[in-house]
Short mmCIF file of C-alpha atoms in Angstrom, two decimals:
data_model
loop_
_atom_site.label_atom_id
_atom_site.label_comp_id
_atom_site.label_asym_id
_atom_site.label_seq_id
_atom_site.Cartn_x
_atom_site.Cartn_y
_atom_site.Cartn_z
CA MET A 1 -3.88 355.54 185.04
CA ASP A 2 -4.43 359.14 184.03
CA THR A 3 -6.85 358.28 181.34
CA THR A 4 -10.23 359.85 180.78
CA VAL A 5 -13.02 357.51 179.31
CA GLY A 6 -15.75 359.53 177.71
CA PHE A 7 -19.27 358.20 176.44
CA PHE A 8 -21.46 359.74 174.01
CA GLY A 9 -25.11 358.23 175.04
CA LEU A 10 -24.86 356.54 178.29
CA GLY A 11 -28.13 354.27 178.23
CA ALA A 12 -28.13 350.65 178.71
CA ILE A 13 -25.15 349.93 176.47
CA GLY A 14 -23.13 352.84 177.47
CA SER A 15 -23.71 352.13 181.36
CA SER A 16 -23.06 348.31 180.70
CA MET A 17 -19.72 349.28 178.93
CA LEU A 18 -18.91 351.63 181.82
CA GLU A 19 -19.33 348.83 184.23
CA LYS A 20 -16.72 346.57 182.27
CA LEU A 21 -14.27 349.36 182.30
CA ALA A 22 -14.53 350.41 185.85
CA PRO A 23 -12.15 347.81 187.10
CA PHE A 24 -9.49 349.08 184.83
CA LYS A 25 -9.59 352.48 186.84
CA PRO A 26 -9.01 355.27 184.58
CA ALA A 27 -8.55 358.62 185.99
CA ARG A 28 -12.13 359.62 185.54
CA PHE A 29 -15.13 358.87 183.26
CA ILE A 30 -17.18 361.11 181.75
CA TYR A 31 -20.31 361.41 179.70
CA HIS A 32 -22.60 363.42 177.63
CA ASN A 33 -26.20 362.19 177.20
CA ARG A 34 -29.75 363.46 176.36
CA SER A 35 -30.41 363.46 180.49
CA ARG A 36 -28.20 363.42 183.46
CA LYS A 37 -27.92 360.04 185.20
CA GLU A 38 -28.49 359.58 189.15
CA ASN A 39 -25.87 357.57 190.87
CA CYS A 40 -23.61 357.36 188.15
CA LEU A 41 -19.71 356.48 187.98
CA ALA A 42 -19.17 359.06 185.47
CA LYS A 43 -19.30 362.93 185.46
CA TYR A 44 -21.99 364.61 183.20
CA VAL A 45 -20.24 366.97 181.09
CA SER A 46 -21.17 369.38 178.03
CA PHE A 47 -20.44 367.68 174.44
CA ASP A 48 -17.59 370.24 173.63
CA GLU A 49 -16.10 368.91 176.93
CA LEU A 50 -16.72 365.46 176.34
CA VAL A 51 -15.02 365.79 172.98
CA LYS A 52 -11.85 367.70 174.23
CA GLU A 53 -11.08 365.92 177.31
CA SER A 54 -11.67 362.30 176.34
CA ASP A 55 -8.85 359.99 175.88
CA PHE A 56 -11.11 357.24 174.62
CA LEU A 57 -14.37 358.49 173.20
CA ILE A 58 -16.94 355.85 173.02
CA VAL A 59 -20.14 356.12 171.07
CA THR A 60 -23.17 354.47 172.35
CA ALA A 61 -25.80 356.80 171.29
CA ILE A 62 -28.92 356.08 169.46
CA LEU A 63 -29.40 357.57 165.99
CA THR A 64 -31.90 360.66 165.68
CA PRO A 65 -31.86 363.59 163.13
CA GLU A 66 -29.74 365.30 165.94
CA THR A 67 -26.99 362.83 166.18
CA THR A 68 -26.84 361.80 162.53
CA GLY A 69 -23.43 363.23 161.50
CA LYS A 70 -22.43 364.61 164.69
CA PHE A 71 -18.94 362.95 164.56
CA ASP A 72 -17.49 365.12 161.75
CA LYS A 73 -14.07 366.97 161.05
CA ASN A 74 -14.92 369.85 163.26
CA VAL A 75 -15.91 367.27 166.19
CA PHE A 76 -12.44 365.53 165.24
CA ALA A 77 -10.48 368.45 165.23
CA LYS A 78 -11.39 369.43 168.68
CA MET A 79 -10.49 366.05 170.34
CA LYS A 80 -7.22 365.44 171.76
CA LYS A 81 -4.26 364.63 169.65
CA GLY A 82 -3.51 360.77 169.88
CA ALA A 83 -7.23 360.16 171.15
CA ILE A 84 -8.80 356.99 170.17
CA PHE A 85 -12.54 356.83 168.96
CA ILE A 86 -15.00 353.79 169.55
CA ASN A 87 -18.20 353.51 167.57
CA ILE A 88 -20.54 350.70 168.67
CA SER A 89 -23.91 352.46 168.04
CA ARG A 90 -24.65 353.17 164.67
CA GLY A 91 -22.59 354.18 161.34
CA PRO A 92 -24.52 357.29 160.54
CA LEU A 93 -23.56 358.93 163.73
CA VAL A 94 -19.88 359.50 161.87
CA LYS A 95 -18.96 361.10 158.95
CA THR A 96 -16.91 358.49 157.45
CA GLU A 97 -14.63 360.38 155.12
CA ASP A 98 -13.88 363.10 158.16
CA LEU A 99 -12.79 360.07 160.50
CA TYR A 100 -10.61 358.73 157.80
CA ASP A 101 -8.83 362.09 157.47
CA ALA A 102 -8.74 362.43 161.08
CA LEU A 103 -7.06 358.78 161.26
CA LYS A 104 -4.80 359.28 158.26
CA SER A 105 -3.35 362.58 159.29
CA GLY A 106 -2.53 361.28 162.85
CA HIS A 107 -4.53 363.58 164.63
CA LEU A 108 -6.25 360.65 166.13
CA GLU A 109 -4.19 357.72 167.42
CA ALA A 110 -6.99 354.73 166.43
CA ALA A 111 -10.45 354.16 165.90
CA GLY A 112 -12.55 350.80 166.53
CA LEU A 113 -15.88 350.66 164.78
CA ASP A 114 -18.54 348.03 165.03
CA VAL A 115 -20.71 350.14 162.85
CA THR A 116 -19.89 352.22 159.74
CA ASP A 117 -21.68 354.04 157.21
CA PRO A 118 -22.27 352.70 154.52
CA GLU A 119 -22.53 349.22 156.31
CA PRO A 120 -20.76 346.99 155.28
CA LEU A 121 -17.84 349.24 153.91
CA PRO A 122 -17.12 348.18 150.22
CA LYS A 123 -14.29 346.53 149.37
CA GLY A 124 -11.15 348.43 148.94
CA HIS A 125 -13.04 351.38 151.30
CA PRO A 126 -9.68 353.45 152.47
CA LEU A 127 -10.64 353.29 156.11
CA LEU A 128 -10.02 349.28 155.72
CA ALA A 129 -6.34 349.77 154.43
CA LEU A 130 -5.40 352.05 157.58
CA LYS A 131 -3.16 350.06 160.09
CA ASN A 132 -4.97 352.56 163.23
CA CYS A 133 -8.46 351.43 162.34
CA ILE A 134 -10.12 348.00 163.42
CA VAL A 135 -13.65 347.41 161.62
CA THR A 136 -15.45 344.43 162.96
CA PRO A 137 -18.68 343.20 161.61
CA HIS A 138 -21.68 344.68 163.28
CA MET A 139 -21.62 342.43 166.48
CA ALA A 140 -23.98 343.75 168.70
CA THR A 141 -26.49 340.77 168.58
CA SER A 142 -23.62 338.46 169.05
CA THR A 143 -24.97 337.71 172.67
CA TYR A 144 -26.91 334.44 173.84
CA ARG A 145 -29.83 336.71 174.91
CA ALA A 146 -30.20 338.75 171.80
CA ARG A 147 -29.78 335.52 169.38
CA ASN A 148 -32.33 333.52 171.58
CA ARG A 149 -34.51 336.34 171.04
CA MET A 150 -33.90 336.29 167.55
CA ASN A 151 -34.57 332.79 167.21
CA ASP A 152 -37.83 333.10 169.24
CA LEU A 153 -39.10 335.83 166.78
CA THR A 154 -38.21 333.59 163.68
CA ILE A 155 -40.09 330.70 165.26
CA ALA A 156 -43.08 333.03 166.13
CA ASN A 157 -42.97 334.50 162.62
CA ILE A 158 -43.00 331.01 160.69
CA ILE A 159 -45.72 329.38 162.72
CA ASN A 160 -47.98 332.46 162.74
CA GLY A 161 -47.40 333.28 159.11
CA LEU A 162 -48.57 329.19 158.43
CA THR A 163 -51.37 329.47 160.95
CA GLY A 164 -52.59 332.84 158.99
CA LYS A 165 -51.82 334.89 162.23
CA PRO A 166 -50.57 338.12 162.28
CA MET A 167 -46.41 337.79 162.35
CA PRO A 168 -44.86 339.68 165.70
CA THR A 169 -42.09 340.93 163.19
CA PRO A 170 -42.99 340.75 159.43
CA LEU A 171 -40.97 341.75 156.59
CA LEU A 172 -41.35 345.17 155.63
CA GLU A 173 -42.14 346.03 151.96
#
């Protein structure tokens, strides 16, 4: 298959995704990250090259002041016509209206979003009406490990709260 899969962010989640996609044997994997990875299945490229070369662009980066709004109309315009954009990191990395325009115009073939900005999207949001956009509820915690950790923290909070000890994850005011 003559496909390039690109990753913006190649930390634990991005690396895990890359491993899961490797058996599908795309032509190549590329990535842009704050730092280069050793012994990686993907080739490090500039952000501009990542955007221009990816047939599938998967966003798995953290939200920082530098990444907030990173994917805007200028970036979408540089992407290949017919590319597919996937965001599984944080909604604010993407300018929602700009993504909508890129999808509506047909420049981008499709988008898959596990996160949005705002989250959740309000009922009737135009992005939800597009046939080439799939929006799922933020599913990042839908693993046994994550749910078990959440349960353990809840139990510890209850016990510590009832016994007057500091809670590991107190409610912020």
